[in-house]
């Protein structure tokens, strides 16, 4: 379970351009939920996602994931949580373009501190689960946007994390491909995974089981 209690995020603290992006955010996301986080540009959606993903820190409050308090940890501890607990899907895919689809999916396995047998087979299984096993040996530079997003999702799930975070995952895709990617996220949810999608698209949000709306750094609904 994800728990946020009075999270405050301040950028450029104690400088002339200090800016408080989140003003005491509190919410819970239960295991297995499919949740959309919506809001206008600058509302604080991406800031919240970066905190959930352990990419960014926060000044006040408490963030726990599966009972672990995520605060004042070493970089090694943060890396372990990111690798084992969190699968992150970015709008721009964040793939290594010169790597094949299989090589990209294997990256989290190669960085994991856990000893994983049959890494290649596990990565192929992740590609199979998103419907593109046949593209395993194809360089990502030769893939379409929808195919790249599927590779990114396969990479996010290969370590079997407890939470999938997606930042505008359909933002760079056409309508048909967006629908296919959302169907994939709903399938992951139906398998029991926790999925949190940051989006500005109401069509994406209405497909989620719960919607959290952020405005000016606070949750309004």
mmCIF file of C-alpha atoms in Angstrom:
data_model
loop_
_atom_site.group_PDB
_atom_site.id
_atom_site.type_symbol
_atom_site.label_atom_id
_atom_site.label_comp_id
_atom_site.label_asym_id
_atom_site.label_seq_id
_atom_site.Cartn_x
_atom_site.Cartn_y
_atom_site.Cartn_z
ATOM 1 C CA UNK A 1 0.000 0.000 0.000
ATOM 2 C CA UNK A 2 1.070 3.586 -0.699
ATOM 3 C CA UNK A 3 0.541 6.163 2.029
ATOM 4 C CA UNK A 4 1.246 9.892 1.787
ATOM 5 C CA UNK A 5 0.794 12.042 4.892
ATOM 6 C CA UNK A 6 1.129 15.851 4.656
ATOM 7 C CA UNK A 7 3.776 15.783 1.916
ATOM 8 C CA UNK A 8 5.384 19.178 1.315
ATOM 9 C CA UNK A 9 7.770 19.684 -1.603
ATOM 10 C CA UNK A 10 9.806 22.889 -1.897
ATOM 11 C CA UNK A 11 12.105 23.667 -4.796
ATOM 12 C CA UNK A 12 15.107 26.009 -4.376
ATOM 13 C CA UNK A 13 14.597 26.099 -0.620
ATOM 14 C CA UNK A 14 15.917 29.227 1.146
ATOM 15 C CA UNK A 15 16.694 30.910 -2.181
ATOM 16 C CA UNK A 16 15.096 33.953 -3.761
ATOM 17 C CA UNK A 17 13.193 31.720 -6.215
ATOM 18 C CA UNK A 18 11.900 29.294 -3.557
ATOM 19 C CA UNK A 19 8.703 27.580 -4.697
ATOM 20 C CA UNK A 20 6.423 25.233 -2.756
ATOM 21 C CA UNK A 21 5.038 22.777 -5.304
ATOM 22 C CA UNK A 22 3.080 20.505 -2.950
ATOM 23 C CA UNK A 23 1.247 21.836 0.104
ATOM 24 C CA UNK A 24 0.560 18.973 2.504
ATOM 25 C CA UNK A 25 -0.576 16.197 0.158
ATOM 26 C CA UNK A 26 -2.261 13.255 1.916
ATOM 27 C CA UNK A 27 -3.767 10.157 0.309
ATOM 28 C CA UNK A 28 -3.664 6.382 0.283
ATOM 29 C CA UNK A 29 -3.541 4.015 -2.679
ATOM 30 C CA UNK A 30 -4.406 0.444 -1.848
ATOM 31 C CA UNK A 31 -2.802 -2.634 -3.350
ATOM 32 C CA UNK A 32 -4.302 -3.520 -6.708
ATOM 33 C CA UNK A 33 -5.919 -0.146 -7.413
ATOM 34 C CA UNK A 34 -5.996 1.531 -10.821
ATOM 35 C CA UNK A 35 -5.730 5.265 -10.116
ATOM 36 C CA UNK A 36 -5.492 8.342 -12.338
ATOM 37 C CA UNK A 37 -3.838 11.543 -11.115
ATOM 38 C CA UNK A 38 -5.158 14.523 -13.064
ATOM 39 C CA UNK A 39 -4.666 18.278 -13.052
ATOM 40 C CA UNK A 40 -3.654 21.190 -15.227
ATOM 41 C CA UNK A 41 -0.075 21.818 -16.264
ATOM 42 C CA UNK A 42 1.880 23.021 -13.236
ATOM 43 C CA UNK A 43 -0.617 21.585 -10.746
ATOM 44 C CA UNK A 44 1.982 19.301 -9.158
ATOM 45 C CA UNK A 45 1.207 15.975 -10.890
ATOM 46 C CA UNK A 46 4.752 15.272 -12.056
ATOM 47 C CA UNK A 47 6.218 16.402 -8.732
ATOM 48 C CA UNK A 48 3.991 13.913 -6.933
ATOM 49 C CA UNK A 49 4.921 11.169 -9.400
ATOM 50 C CA UNK A 50 8.648 11.830 -8.909
ATOM 51 C CA UNK A 51 8.210 11.511 -5.145
ATOM 52 C CA UNK A 52 6.231 8.280 -5.539
ATOM 53 C CA UNK A 53 8.943 6.967 -7.873
ATOM 54 C CA UNK A 54 11.719 7.828 -5.380
ATOM 55 C CA UNK A 55 13.302 10.088 -7.985
ATOM 56 C CA UNK A 56 12.792 13.207 -5.887
ATOM 57 C CA UNK A 57 12.766 13.889 -2.141
ATOM 58 C CA UNK A 58 10.361 15.953 -0.030
ATOM 59 C CA UNK A 59 10.771 18.378 2.876
ATOM 60 C CA UNK A 60 7.907 17.482 5.207
ATOM 61 C CA UNK A 61 5.508 14.596 5.776
ATOM 62 C CA UNK A 62 5.781 10.832 5.404
ATOM 63 C CA UNK A 63 5.709 8.560 2.363
ATOM 64 C CA UNK A 64 5.521 4.820 2.918
ATOM 65 C CA UNK A 65 5.376 2.049 0.345
ATOM 66 C CA UNK A 66 4.564 -1.455 1.532
ATOM 67 C CA UNK A 67 5.305 -0.342 5.092
ATOM 68 C CA UNK A 68 8.735 1.145 4.320
ATOM 69 C CA UNK A 69 9.226 4.820 5.186
ATOM 70 C CA UNK A 70 10.806 6.497 2.176
ATOM 71 C CA UNK A 71 12.788 9.355 3.673
ATOM 72 C CA UNK A 72 16.424 10.173 4.406
ATOM 73 C CA UNK A 73 17.603 6.924 2.844
ATOM 74 C CA UNK A 74 20.962 6.323 1.220
ATOM 75 C CA UNK A 75 21.124 6.414 -2.574
ATOM 76 C CA UNK A 76 21.702 2.666 -2.477
ATOM 77 C CA UNK A 77 18.490 2.174 -0.495
ATOM 78 C CA UNK A 78 16.541 4.427 -2.869
ATOM 79 C CA UNK A 79 17.929 2.494 -5.849
ATOM 80 C CA UNK A 80 16.858 -0.799 -4.261
ATOM 81 C CA UNK A 81 13.280 0.457 -3.769
ATOM 82 C CA UNK A 82 13.142 1.817 -7.328
ATOM 83 C CA UNK A 83 14.432 -1.447 -8.738
ATOM 84 C CA UNK A 84 12.298 -3.857 -6.704
ATOM 85 C CA UNK A 85 9.115 -1.977 -5.760
ATOM 86 C CA UNK A 86 8.477 0.441 -8.624
ATOM 87 C CA UNK A 87 8.012 0.099 -12.368
ATOM 88 C CA UNK A 88 8.183 3.475 -14.135
ATOM 89 C CA UNK A 89 6.778 4.247 -17.589
ATOM 90 C CA UNK A 90 7.621 7.634 -19.103
ATOM 91 C CA UNK A 91 5.877 9.593 -21.863
ATOM 92 C CA UNK A 92 9.068 9.731 -23.939
ATOM 93 C CA UNK A 93 9.661 5.987 -23.314
ATOM 94 C CA UNK A 94 13.232 6.598 -21.940
ATOM 95 C CA UNK A 95 14.640 3.659 -23.892
ATOM 96 C CA UNK A 96 18.213 3.139 -25.051
ATOM 97 C CA UNK A 97 17.546 3.574 -28.768
ATOM 98 C CA UNK A 98 20.562 1.547 -29.934
ATOM 99 C CA UNK A 99 19.594 -1.405 -27.726
ATOM 100 C CA UNK A 100 17.164 -4.060 -28.868
ATOM 101 C CA UNK A 101 13.778 -4.380 -27.203
ATOM 102 C CA UNK A 102 15.097 -7.378 -25.254
ATOM 103 C CA UNK A 103 18.221 -5.536 -24.096
ATOM 104 C CA UNK A 104 16.109 -2.622 -22.846
ATOM 105 C CA UNK A 105 13.823 -4.911 -20.863
ATOM 106 C CA UNK A 106 16.831 -6.670 -19.326
ATOM 107 C CA UNK A 107 18.259 -3.414 -17.874
ATOM 108 C CA UNK A 108 16.386 -3.608 -14.516
ATOM 109 C CA UNK A 109 17.391 -7.263 -14.173
ATOM 110 C CA UNK A 110 21.037 -6.389 -14.731
ATOM 111 C CA UNK A 111 20.914 -3.643 -12.083
ATOM 112 C CA UNK A 112 19.025 -5.721 -9.535
ATOM 113 C CA UNK A 113 20.886 -6.825 -6.407
ATOM 114 C CA UNK A 114 18.774 -9.977 -6.383
ATOM 115 C CA UNK A 115 20.283 -12.935 -8.175
ATOM 116 C CA UNK A 116 18.002 -13.658 -11.104
ATOM 117 C CA UNK A 117 18.336 -16.832 -13.111
ATOM 118 C CA UNK A 118 17.360 -16.963 -16.767
ATOM 119 C CA UNK A 119 17.274 -13.175 -17.214
ATOM 120 C CA UNK A 120 16.754 -13.484 -20.955
ATOM 121 C CA UNK A 121 13.783 -15.810 -20.527
ATOM 122 C CA UNK A 122 12.258 -13.480 -17.928
ATOM 123 C CA UNK A 123 12.657 -10.481 -20.237
ATOM 124 C CA UNK A 124 11.126 -12.423 -23.129
ATOM 125 C CA UNK A 125 8.197 -13.325 -20.896
ATOM 126 C CA UNK A 126 7.652 -9.625 -20.126
ATOM 127 C CA UNK A 127 7.702 -8.806 -23.850
ATOM 128 C CA UNK A 128 5.282 -11.659 -24.466
ATOM 129 C CA UNK A 129 2.905 -10.282 -21.842
ATOM 130 C CA UNK A 130 2.700 -6.957 -23.715
ATOM 131 C CA UNK A 131 2.303 -8.661 -27.081
ATOM 132 C CA UNK A 132 5.611 -7.949 -28.819
ATOM 133 C CA UNK A 133 7.835 -10.961 -28.189
ATOM 134 C CA UNK A 134 8.515 -11.166 -31.932
ATOM 135 C CA UNK A 135 10.246 -7.753 -31.785
ATOM 136 C CA UNK A 136 12.748 -8.829 -29.120
ATOM 137 C CA UNK A 137 15.783 -8.558 -31.380
ATOM 138 C CA UNK A 138 14.747 -5.351 -33.133
ATOM 139 C CA UNK A 139 16.578 -2.109 -32.203
ATOM 140 C CA UNK A 140 14.260 0.325 -30.454
ATOM 141 C CA UNK A 141 15.232 3.009 -32.966
ATOM 142 C CA UNK A 142 13.283 0.979 -35.552
ATOM 143 C CA UNK A 143 10.095 0.641 -33.502
ATOM 144 C CA UNK A 144 6.892 2.701 -33.678
ATOM 145 C CA UNK A 145 5.741 4.859 -30.760
ATOM 146 C CA UNK A 146 3.229 2.262 -29.617
ATOM 147 C CA UNK A 147 5.814 -0.518 -29.818
ATOM 148 C CA UNK A 148 8.294 1.563 -27.827
ATOM 149 C CA UNK A 149 5.686 2.166 -25.132
ATOM 150 C CA UNK A 150 5.063 -1.576 -24.917
ATOM 151 C CA UNK A 151 8.809 -2.144 -24.487
ATOM 152 C CA UNK A 152 8.810 0.500 -21.734
ATOM 153 C CA UNK A 153 5.917 -1.270 -19.987
ATOM 154 C CA UNK A 154 7.656 -4.648 -20.306
ATOM 155 C CA UNK A 155 10.769 -3.113 -18.743
ATOM 156 C CA UNK A 156 8.624 -1.667 -15.935
ATOM 157 C CA UNK A 157 7.064 -5.027 -15.039
ATOM 158 C CA UNK A 158 10.035 -7.376 -15.567
ATOM 159 C CA UNK A 159 11.097 -7.239 -11.892
ATOM 160 C CA UNK A 160 7.494 -7.820 -10.789
ATOM 161 C CA UNK A 161 7.226 -4.550 -8.811
ATOM 162 C CA UNK A 162 4.321 -3.892 -6.478
ATOM 163 C CA UNK A 163 3.538 -0.563 -8.173
ATOM 164 C CA UNK A 164 3.484 0.657 -11.790
ATOM 165 C CA UNK A 165 3.776 4.443 -12.235
ATOM 166 C CA UNK A 166 3.056 5.923 -15.644
ATOM 167 C CA UNK A 167 3.671 9.569 -16.566
ATOM 168 C CA UNK A 168 1.415 10.647 -19.463
ATOM 169 C CA UNK A 169 1.852 7.199 -21.079
ATOM 170 C CA UNK A 170 -0.482 7.995 -23.977
ATOM 171 C CA UNK A 171 0.564 11.622 -24.477
ATOM 172 C CA UNK A 172 2.745 10.966 -27.537
ATOM 173 C CA UNK A 173 0.482 8.334 -29.124
ATOM 174 C CA UNK A 174 -2.392 8.424 -31.607
ATOM 175 C CA UNK A 175 -5.934 7.589 -30.512
ATOM 176 C CA UNK A 176 -5.891 3.934 -31.610
ATOM 177 C CA UNK A 177 -2.516 3.200 -30.026
ATOM 178 C CA UNK A 178 -3.526 5.060 -26.849
ATOM 179 C CA UNK A 179 -6.543 2.781 -26.523
ATOM 180 C CA UNK A 180 -4.313 -0.289 -26.922
ATOM 181 C CA UNK A 181 -1.883 0.953 -24.247
ATOM 182 C CA UNK A 182 -4.736 1.691 -21.833
ATOM 183 C CA UNK A 183 -6.106 -1.804 -22.438
ATOM 184 C CA UNK A 184 -2.671 -3.094 -21.463
ATOM 185 C CA UNK A 185 -2.617 -1.075 -18.222
ATOM 186 C CA UNK A 186 -6.117 -2.329 -17.363
ATOM 187 C CA UNK A 187 -4.926 -5.877 -17.983
ATOM 188 C CA UNK A 188 -2.012 -5.329 -15.573
ATOM 189 C CA UNK A 189 -4.497 -3.996 -13.026
ATOM 190 C CA UNK A 190 -6.718 -7.053 -13.483
ATOM 191 C CA UNK A 191 -3.673 -9.212 -12.717
ATOM 192 C CA UNK A 192 -3.560 -7.559 -9.296
ATOM 193 C CA UNK A 193 -0.934 -4.867 -9.863
ATOM 194 C CA UNK A 194 -1.207 -1.346 -8.438
ATOM 195 C CA UNK A 195 -1.219 1.112 -11.353
ATOM 196 C CA UNK A 196 -1.004 4.899 -11.004
ATOM 197 C CA UNK A 197 -1.367 6.952 -14.198
ATOM 198 C CA UNK A 198 -0.589 10.676 -14.326
ATOM 199 C CA UNK A 199 -2.569 12.175 -17.193
ATOM 200 C CA UNK A 200 -4.225 15.311 -18.521
ATOM 201 C CA UNK A 201 -6.470 13.219 -20.792
ATOM 202 C CA UNK A 202 -10.021 12.820 -19.400
ATOM 203 C CA UNK A 203 -10.560 9.764 -21.629
ATOM 204 C CA UNK A 204 -7.656 8.031 -19.871
ATOM 205 C CA UNK A 205 -8.828 9.116 -16.421
ATOM 206 C CA UNK A 206 -12.395 7.863 -16.913
ATOM 207 C CA UNK A 207 -11.049 4.344 -17.539
ATOM 208 C CA UNK A 208 -9.433 4.239 -14.094
ATOM 209 C CA UNK A 209 -11.208 3.031 -10.978
ATOM 210 C CA UNK A 210 -10.393 6.165 -8.973
ATOM 211 C CA UNK A 211 -9.330 9.710 -9.875
ATOM 212 C CA UNK A 212 -7.186 12.010 -7.726
ATOM 213 C CA UNK A 213 -7.301 15.636 -8.893
ATOM 214 C CA UNK A 214 -4.498 18.038 -7.995
ATOM 215 C CA UNK A 215 -4.728 21.815 -8.306
ATOM 216 C CA UNK A 216 -2.007 24.269 -7.244
ATOM 217 C CA UNK A 217 -0.206 21.631 -5.185
ATOM 218 C CA UNK A 218 -3.197 20.325 -3.209
ATOM 219 C CA UNK A 219 -5.635 17.474 -3.727
ATOM 220 C CA UNK A 220 -9.038 18.945 -4.523
ATOM 221 C CA UNK A 221 -10.953 15.706 -5.151
#
